[in-house]
PDB file of C-alpha atoms in Angstrom:
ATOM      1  CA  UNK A  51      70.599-216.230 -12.902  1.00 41.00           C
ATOM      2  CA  UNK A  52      72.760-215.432 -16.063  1.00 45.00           C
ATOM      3  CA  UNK A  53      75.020-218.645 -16.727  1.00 42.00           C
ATOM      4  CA  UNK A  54      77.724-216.302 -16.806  1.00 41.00           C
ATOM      5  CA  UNK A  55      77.470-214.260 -14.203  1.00 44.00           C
ATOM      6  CA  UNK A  56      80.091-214.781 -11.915  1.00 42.00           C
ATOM      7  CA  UNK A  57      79.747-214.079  -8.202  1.00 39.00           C
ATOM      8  CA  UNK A  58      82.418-212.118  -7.267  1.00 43.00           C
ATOM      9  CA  UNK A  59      80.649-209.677  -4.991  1.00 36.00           C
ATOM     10  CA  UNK A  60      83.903-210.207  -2.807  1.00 37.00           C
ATOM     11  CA  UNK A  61      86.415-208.854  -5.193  1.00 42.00           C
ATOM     12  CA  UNK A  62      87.290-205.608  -3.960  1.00 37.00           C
ATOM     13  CA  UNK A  63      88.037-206.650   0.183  1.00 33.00           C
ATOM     14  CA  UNK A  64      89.104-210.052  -0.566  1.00 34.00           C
ATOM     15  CA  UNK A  65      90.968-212.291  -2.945  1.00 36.00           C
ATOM     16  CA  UNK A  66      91.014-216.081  -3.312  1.00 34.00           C
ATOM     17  CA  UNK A  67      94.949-215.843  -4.829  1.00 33.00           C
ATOM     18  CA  UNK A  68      97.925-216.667  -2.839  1.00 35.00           C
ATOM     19  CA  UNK A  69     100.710-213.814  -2.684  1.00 37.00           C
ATOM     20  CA  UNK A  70      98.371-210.813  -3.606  1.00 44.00           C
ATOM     21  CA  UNK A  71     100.610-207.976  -5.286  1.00 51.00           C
ATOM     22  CA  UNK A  72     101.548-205.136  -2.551  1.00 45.00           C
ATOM     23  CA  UNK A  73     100.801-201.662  -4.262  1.00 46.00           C
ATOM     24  CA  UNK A  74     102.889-199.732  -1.390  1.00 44.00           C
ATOM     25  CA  UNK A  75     102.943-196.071  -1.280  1.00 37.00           C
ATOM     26  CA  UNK A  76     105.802-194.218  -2.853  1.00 39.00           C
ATOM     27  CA  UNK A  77     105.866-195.470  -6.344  1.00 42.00           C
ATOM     28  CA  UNK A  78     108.242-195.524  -8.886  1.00 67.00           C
ATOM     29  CA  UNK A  79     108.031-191.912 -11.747  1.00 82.00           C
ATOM     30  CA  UNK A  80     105.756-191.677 -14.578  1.00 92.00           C
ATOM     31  CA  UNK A  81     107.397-190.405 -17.432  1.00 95.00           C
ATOM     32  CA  UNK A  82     105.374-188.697 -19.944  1.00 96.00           C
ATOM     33  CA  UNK A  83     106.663-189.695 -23.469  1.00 94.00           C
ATOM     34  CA  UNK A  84     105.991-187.512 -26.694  1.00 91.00           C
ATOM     35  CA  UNK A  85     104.743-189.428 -29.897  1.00 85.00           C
ATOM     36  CA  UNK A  86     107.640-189.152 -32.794  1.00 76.00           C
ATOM     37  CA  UNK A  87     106.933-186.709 -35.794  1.00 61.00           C
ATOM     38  CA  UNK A  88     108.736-189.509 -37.935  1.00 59.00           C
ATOM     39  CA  UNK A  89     109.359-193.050 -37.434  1.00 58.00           C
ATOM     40  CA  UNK A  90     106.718-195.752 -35.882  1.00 62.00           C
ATOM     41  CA  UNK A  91     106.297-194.363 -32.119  1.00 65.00           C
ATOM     42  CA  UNK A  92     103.250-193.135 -33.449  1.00 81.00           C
ATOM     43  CA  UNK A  93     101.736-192.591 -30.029  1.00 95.00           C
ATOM     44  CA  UNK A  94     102.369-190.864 -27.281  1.00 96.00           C
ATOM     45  CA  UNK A  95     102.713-192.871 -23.767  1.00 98.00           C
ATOM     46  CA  UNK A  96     103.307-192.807 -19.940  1.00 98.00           C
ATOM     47  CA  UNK A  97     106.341-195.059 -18.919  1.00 98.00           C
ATOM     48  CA  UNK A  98     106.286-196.053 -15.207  1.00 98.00           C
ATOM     49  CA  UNK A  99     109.543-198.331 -14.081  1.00 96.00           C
ATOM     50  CA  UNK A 100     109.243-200.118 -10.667  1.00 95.00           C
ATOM     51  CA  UNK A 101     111.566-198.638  -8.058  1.00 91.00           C
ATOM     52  CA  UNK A 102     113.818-200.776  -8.347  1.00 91.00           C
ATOM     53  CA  UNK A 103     113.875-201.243 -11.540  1.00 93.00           C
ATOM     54  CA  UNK A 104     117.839-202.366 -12.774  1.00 89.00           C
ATOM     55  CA  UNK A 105     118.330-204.125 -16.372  1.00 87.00           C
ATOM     56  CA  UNK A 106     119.296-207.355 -14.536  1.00 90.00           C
ATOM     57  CA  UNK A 107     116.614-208.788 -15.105  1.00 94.00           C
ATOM     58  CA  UNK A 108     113.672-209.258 -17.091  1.00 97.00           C
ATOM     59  CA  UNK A 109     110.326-207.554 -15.870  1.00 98.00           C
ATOM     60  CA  UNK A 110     106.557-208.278 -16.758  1.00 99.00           C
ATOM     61  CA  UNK A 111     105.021-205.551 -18.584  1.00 99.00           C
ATOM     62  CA  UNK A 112     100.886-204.366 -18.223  1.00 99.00           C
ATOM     63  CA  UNK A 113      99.914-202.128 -21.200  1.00 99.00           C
ATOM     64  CA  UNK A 114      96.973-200.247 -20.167  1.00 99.00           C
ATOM     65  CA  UNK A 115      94.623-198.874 -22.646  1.00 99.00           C
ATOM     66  CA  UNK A 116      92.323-195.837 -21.604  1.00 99.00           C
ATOM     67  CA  UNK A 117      88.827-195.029 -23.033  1.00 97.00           C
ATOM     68  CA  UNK A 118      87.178-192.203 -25.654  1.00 97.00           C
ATOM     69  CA  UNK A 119      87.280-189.752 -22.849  1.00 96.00           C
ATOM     70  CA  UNK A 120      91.035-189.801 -22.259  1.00 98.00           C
ATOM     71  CA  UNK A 121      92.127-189.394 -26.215  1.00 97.00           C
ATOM     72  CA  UNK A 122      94.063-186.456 -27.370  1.00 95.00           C
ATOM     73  CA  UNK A 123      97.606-184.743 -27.008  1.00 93.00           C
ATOM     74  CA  UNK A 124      97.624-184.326 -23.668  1.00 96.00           C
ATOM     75  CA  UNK A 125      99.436-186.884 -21.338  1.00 97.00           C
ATOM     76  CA  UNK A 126      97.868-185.811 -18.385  1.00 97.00           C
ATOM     77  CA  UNK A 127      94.561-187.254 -19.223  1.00 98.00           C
ATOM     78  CA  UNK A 128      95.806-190.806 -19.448  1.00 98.00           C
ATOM     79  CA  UNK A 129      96.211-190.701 -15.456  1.00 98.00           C
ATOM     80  CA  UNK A 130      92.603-190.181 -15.322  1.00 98.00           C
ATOM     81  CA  UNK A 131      91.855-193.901 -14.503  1.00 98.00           C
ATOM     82  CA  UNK A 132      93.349-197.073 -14.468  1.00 98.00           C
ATOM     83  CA  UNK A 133      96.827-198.002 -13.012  1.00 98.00           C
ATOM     84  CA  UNK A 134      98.581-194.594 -14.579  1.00 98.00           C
ATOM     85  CA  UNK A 135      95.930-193.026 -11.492  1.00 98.00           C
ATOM     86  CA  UNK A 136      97.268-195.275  -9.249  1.00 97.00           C
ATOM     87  CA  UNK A 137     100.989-194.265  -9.425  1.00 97.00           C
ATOM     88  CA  UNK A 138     100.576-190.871  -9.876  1.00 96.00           C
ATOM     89  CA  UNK A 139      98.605-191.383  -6.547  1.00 95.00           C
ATOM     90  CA  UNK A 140     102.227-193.183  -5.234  1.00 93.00           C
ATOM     91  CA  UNK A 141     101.549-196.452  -5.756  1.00 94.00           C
ATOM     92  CA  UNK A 142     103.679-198.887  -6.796  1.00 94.00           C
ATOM     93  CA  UNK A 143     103.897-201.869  -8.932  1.00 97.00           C
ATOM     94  CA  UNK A 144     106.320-204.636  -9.430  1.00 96.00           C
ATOM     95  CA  UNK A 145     106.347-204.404 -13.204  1.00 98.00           C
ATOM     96  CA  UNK A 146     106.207-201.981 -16.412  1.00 98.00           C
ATOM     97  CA  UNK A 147     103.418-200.035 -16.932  1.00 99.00           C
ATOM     98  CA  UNK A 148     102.814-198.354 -20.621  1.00 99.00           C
ATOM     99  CA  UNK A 149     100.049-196.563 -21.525  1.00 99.00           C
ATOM    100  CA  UNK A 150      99.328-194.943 -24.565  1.00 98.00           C
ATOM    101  CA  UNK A 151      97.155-192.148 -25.317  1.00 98.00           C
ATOM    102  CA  UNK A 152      95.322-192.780 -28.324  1.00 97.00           C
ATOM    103  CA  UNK A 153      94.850-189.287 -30.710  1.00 95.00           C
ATOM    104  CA  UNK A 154      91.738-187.185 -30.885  1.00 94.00           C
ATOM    105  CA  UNK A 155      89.224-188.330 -33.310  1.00 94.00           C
ATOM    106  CA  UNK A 156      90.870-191.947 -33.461  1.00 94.00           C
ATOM    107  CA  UNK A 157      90.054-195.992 -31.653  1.00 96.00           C
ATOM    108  CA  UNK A 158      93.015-198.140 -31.339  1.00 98.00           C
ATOM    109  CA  UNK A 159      95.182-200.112 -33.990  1.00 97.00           C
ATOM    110  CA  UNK A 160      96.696-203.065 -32.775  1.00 98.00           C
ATOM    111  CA  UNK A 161      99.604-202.527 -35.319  1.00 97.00           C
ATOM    112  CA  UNK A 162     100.470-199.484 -33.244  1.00 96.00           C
ATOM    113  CA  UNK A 163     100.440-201.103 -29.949  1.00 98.00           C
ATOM    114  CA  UNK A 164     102.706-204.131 -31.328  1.00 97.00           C
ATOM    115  CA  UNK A 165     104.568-201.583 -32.765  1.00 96.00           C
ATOM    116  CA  UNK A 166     105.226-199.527 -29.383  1.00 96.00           C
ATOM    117  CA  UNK A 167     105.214-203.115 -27.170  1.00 97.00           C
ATOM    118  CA  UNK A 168     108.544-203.688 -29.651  1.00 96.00           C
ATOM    119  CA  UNK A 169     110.075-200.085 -28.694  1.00 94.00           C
ATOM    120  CA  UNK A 170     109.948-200.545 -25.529  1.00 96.00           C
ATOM    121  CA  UNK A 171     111.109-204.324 -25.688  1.00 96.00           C
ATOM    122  CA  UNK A 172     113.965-202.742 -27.784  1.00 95.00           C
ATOM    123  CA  UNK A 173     114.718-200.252 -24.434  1.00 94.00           C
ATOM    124  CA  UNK A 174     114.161-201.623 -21.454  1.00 96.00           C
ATOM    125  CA  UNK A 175     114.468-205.358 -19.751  1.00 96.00           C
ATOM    126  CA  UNK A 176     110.891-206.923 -20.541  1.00 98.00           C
ATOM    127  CA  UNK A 177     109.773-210.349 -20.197  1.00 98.00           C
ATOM    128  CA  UNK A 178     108.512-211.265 -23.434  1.00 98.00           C
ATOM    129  CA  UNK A 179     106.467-214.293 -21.531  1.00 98.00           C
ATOM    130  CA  UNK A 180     105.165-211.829 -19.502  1.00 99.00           C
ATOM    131  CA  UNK A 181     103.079-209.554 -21.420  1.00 99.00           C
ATOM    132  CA  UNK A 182      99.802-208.195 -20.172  1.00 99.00           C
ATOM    133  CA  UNK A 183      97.175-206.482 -21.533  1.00 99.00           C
ATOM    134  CA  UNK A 184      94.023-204.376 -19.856  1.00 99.00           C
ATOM    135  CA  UNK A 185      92.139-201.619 -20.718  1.00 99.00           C
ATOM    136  CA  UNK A 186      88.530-199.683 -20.206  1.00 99.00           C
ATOM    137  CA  UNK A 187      85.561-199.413 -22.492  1.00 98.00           C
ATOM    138  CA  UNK A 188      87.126-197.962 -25.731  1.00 98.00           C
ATOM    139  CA  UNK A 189      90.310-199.392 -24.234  1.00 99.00           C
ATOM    140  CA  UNK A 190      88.274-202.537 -23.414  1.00 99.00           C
ATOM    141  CA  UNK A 191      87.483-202.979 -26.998  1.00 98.00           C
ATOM    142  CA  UNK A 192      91.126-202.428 -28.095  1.00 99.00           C
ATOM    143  CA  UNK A 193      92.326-204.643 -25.477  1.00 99.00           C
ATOM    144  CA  UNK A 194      89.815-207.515 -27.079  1.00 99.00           C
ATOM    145  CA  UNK A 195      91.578-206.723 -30.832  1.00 99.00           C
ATOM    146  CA  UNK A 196      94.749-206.568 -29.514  1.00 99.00           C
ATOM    147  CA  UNK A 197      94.522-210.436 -28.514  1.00 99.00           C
ATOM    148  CA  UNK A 198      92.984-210.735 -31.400  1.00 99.00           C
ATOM    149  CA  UNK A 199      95.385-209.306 -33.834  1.00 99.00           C
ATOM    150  CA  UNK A 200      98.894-210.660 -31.897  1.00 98.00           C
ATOM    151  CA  UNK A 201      97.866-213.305 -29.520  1.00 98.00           C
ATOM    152  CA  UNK A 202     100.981-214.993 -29.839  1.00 97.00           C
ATOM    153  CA  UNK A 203     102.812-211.744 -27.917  1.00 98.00           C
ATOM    154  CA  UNK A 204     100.394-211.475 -24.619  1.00 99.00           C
ATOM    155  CA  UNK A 205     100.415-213.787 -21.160  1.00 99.00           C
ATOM    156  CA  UNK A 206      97.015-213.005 -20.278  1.00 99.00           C
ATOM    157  CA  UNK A 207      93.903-210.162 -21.133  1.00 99.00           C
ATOM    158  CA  UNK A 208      91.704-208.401 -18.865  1.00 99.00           C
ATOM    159  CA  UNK A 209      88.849-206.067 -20.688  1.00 99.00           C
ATOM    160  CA  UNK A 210      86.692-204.647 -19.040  1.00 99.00           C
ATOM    161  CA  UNK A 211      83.360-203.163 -20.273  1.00 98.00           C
ATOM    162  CA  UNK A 212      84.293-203.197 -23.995  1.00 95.00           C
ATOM    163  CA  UNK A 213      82.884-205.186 -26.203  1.00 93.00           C
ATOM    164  CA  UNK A 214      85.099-207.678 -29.374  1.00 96.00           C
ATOM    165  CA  UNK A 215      84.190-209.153 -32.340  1.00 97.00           C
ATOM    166  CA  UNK A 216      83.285-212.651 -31.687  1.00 97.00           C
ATOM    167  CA  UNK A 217      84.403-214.407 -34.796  1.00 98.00           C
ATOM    168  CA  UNK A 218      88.076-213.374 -33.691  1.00 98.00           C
ATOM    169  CA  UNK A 219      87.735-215.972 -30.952  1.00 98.00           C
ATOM    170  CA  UNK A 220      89.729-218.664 -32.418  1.00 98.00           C
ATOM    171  CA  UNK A 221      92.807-216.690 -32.049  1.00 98.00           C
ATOM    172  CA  UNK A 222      92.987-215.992 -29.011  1.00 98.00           C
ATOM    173  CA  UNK A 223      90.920-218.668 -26.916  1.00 98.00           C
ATOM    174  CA  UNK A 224      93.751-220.154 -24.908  1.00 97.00           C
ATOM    175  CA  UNK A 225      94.503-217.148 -23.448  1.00 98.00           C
ATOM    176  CA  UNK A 226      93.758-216.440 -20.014  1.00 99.00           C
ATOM    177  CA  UNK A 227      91.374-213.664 -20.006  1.00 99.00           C
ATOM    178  CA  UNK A 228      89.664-212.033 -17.179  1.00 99.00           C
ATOM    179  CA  UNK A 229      86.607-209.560 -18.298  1.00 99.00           C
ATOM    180  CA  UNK A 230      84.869-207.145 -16.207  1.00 99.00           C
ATOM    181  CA  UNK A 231      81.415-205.931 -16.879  1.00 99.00           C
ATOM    182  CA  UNK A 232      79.119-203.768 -14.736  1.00 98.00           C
ATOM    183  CA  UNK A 233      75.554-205.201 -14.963  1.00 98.00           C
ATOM    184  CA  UNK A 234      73.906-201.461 -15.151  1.00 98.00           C
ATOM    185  CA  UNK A 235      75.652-200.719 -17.622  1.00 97.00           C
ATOM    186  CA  UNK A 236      73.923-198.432 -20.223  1.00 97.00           C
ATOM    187  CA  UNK A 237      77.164-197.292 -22.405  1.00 95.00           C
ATOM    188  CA  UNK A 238      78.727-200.636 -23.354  1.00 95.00           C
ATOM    189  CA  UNK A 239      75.905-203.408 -23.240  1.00 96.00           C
ATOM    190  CA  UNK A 240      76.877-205.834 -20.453  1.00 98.00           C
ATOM    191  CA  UNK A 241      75.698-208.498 -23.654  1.00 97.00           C
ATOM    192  CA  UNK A 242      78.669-207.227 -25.280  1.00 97.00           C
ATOM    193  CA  UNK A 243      81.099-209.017 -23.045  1.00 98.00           C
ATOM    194  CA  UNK A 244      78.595-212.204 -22.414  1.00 98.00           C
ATOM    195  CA  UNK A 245      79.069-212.410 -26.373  1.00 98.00           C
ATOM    196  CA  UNK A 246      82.999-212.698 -26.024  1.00 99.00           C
ATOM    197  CA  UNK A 247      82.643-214.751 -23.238  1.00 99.00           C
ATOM    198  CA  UNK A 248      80.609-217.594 -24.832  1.00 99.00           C
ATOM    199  CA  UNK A 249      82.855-217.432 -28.090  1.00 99.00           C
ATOM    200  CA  UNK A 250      85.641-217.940 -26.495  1.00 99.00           C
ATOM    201  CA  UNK A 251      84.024-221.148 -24.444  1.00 99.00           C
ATOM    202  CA  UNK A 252      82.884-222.498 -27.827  1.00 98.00           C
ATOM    203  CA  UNK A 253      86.555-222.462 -28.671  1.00 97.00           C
ATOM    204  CA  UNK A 254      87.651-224.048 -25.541  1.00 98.00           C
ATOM    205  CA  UNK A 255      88.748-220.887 -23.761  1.00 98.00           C
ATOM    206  CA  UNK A 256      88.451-220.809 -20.053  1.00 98.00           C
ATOM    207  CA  UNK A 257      88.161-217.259 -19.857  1.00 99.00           C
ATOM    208  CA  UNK A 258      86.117-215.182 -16.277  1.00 98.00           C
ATOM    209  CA  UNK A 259      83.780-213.215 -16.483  1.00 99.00           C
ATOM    210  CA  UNK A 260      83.176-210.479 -13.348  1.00 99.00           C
ATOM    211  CA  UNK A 261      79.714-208.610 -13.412  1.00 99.00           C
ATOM    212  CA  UNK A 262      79.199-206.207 -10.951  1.00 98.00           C
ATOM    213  CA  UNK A 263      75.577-206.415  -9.987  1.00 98.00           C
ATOM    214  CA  UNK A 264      75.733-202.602  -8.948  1.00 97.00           C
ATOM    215  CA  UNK A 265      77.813-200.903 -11.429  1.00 98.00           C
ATOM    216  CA  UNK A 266      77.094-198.896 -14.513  1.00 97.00           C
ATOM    217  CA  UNK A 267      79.993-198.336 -17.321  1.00 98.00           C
ATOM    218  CA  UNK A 268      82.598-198.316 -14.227  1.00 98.00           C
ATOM    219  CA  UNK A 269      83.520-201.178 -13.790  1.00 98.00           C
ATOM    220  CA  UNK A 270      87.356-200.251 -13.656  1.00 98.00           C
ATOM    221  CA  UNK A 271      87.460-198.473 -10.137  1.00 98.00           C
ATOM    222  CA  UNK A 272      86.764-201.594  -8.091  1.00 98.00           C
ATOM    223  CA  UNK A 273      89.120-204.007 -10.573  1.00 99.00           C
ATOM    224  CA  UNK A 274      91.920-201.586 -10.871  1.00 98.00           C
ATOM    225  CA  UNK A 275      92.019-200.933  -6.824  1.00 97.00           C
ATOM    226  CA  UNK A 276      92.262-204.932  -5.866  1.00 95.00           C
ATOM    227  CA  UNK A 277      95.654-206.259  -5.514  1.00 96.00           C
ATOM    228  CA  UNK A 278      93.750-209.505  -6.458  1.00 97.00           C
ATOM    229  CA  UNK A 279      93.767-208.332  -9.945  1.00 98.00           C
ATOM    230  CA  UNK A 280      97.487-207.545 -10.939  1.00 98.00           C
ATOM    231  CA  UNK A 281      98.440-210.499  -8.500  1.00 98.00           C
ATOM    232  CA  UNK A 282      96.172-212.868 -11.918  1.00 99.00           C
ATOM    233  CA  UNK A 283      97.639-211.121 -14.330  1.00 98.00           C
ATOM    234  CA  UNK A 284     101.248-211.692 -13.025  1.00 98.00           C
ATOM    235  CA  UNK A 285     100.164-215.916 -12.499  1.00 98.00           C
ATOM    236  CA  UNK A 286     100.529-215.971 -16.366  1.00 98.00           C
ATOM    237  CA  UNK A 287     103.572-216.747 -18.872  1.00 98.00           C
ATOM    238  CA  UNK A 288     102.534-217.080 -22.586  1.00 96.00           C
ATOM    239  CA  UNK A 289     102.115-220.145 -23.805  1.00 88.00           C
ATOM    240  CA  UNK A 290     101.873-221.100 -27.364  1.00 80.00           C
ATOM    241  CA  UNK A 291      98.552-221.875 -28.960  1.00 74.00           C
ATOM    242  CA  UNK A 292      98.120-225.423 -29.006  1.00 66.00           C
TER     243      UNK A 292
END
């Protein structure tokens, strides 16, 4: 067997964390969010705030970033997958959730992700220790350069089928990260995400690695529907790179 394959054939009905995060029905609003003809909100985003949101207090924030499929000018798309489906099903989450719909034609720049993490920061009550980051095959990829490029802003990463450049690894190896890889898959080479994983180990990361011995290139559907996985993402503050 692979050396890093994890077993985690139990990861949709079960979950070895204490406190998983409830995803109840009746969900905060999505709000669909334009891009800005002038300015830096180059892209435009859905904004969910938890029900009870109030500017009280500070509240984690998940930036999801969607794959090739989903780019374009049309909002609606970005619900496709991910958590954005999720809420517009009802659910609800106990922090921010941003995602950005990267244009037509286009992959993602980290410089315009830090650069709409810091508009929102600038609008509404976010945890700056409490920054998360996921995303699916294109997004996958971007969520991999986005630790790479600003590392110092993010709690904790979870990619899933996308592959990174491995001589970024340094940057970013004591972050937690969480990948997700389906071992049929014939889009994004399951070797792709093996790569990042061993970089990251030869830099004295820690990171998981979740292969789904079934799957093809979805490997989202089963990680975005377990409370497991937000209740991981939301068991990490930043910490500065030692």
């Amino acid at each position: 067997m692979n050396r890093f394959l994890v077993v985690s054939l139990t990861l949709v009905a079960t979950s070895s964390f204490r406190g998983d995060v409830s995803c109840n029905d009746g969900g905060g609003s999505q709000q669909a969010i334009k891009p800005q003809t002038e300015g830096k909100q180059t892209l435009g985003y859905l904004l969910y705030l938890p029900r009870d949101y109030d500017q009280q207090k500070s509240w984690p924030l998940v930036l999801f970033l969607h794959g090739s499929g989903e780019r374009g000018g049309n909002l609606e798309l970005v619900k496709k997958h991910g958590p954005p489906k999720r809420i517009a099903a009802g659910k609800h989450f106990p922090f921010i959730v941003v995602s950005p719909q990267c244009p037509r034609g286009r992959r993602w720049k980290p410089v315009e992700l830090v650069s709409l993490l810091d508009a929102i920061g600038g609008k509404y009550r976010v945890d700056a220790d409490r920054i998360y980051v996921t995303g699916l095959s294109m997004g996958g990829a971007g969520t991999w350069d986005l630790a790479a490029f600003a590392a110092q802003r993010l709690a904790a990463i979870a990619p899933i089928c996308g592959g990174g450049d491995r001589k970024t690894a340094q940057r970013f190896a004591h972050l937690p990260v969480w990948a997700f890889h389906g071992a049929k898959d014939t889009a994004r080479s399951l070797a792709r995400t093996q790569e990042m994983i061993a970089a990251l180990k030869e830099q004295g990361g820690k990171p998981k690695l979740t292969i789904y011995p079934d799957a093809g290139h979805d490997a989202w559907t089963a990680t975005y529907n377990n409370p497991a996985f937000y209740t991981w993402l939301l068991e990490h503050k930043r910490v500065e790179k030692k």
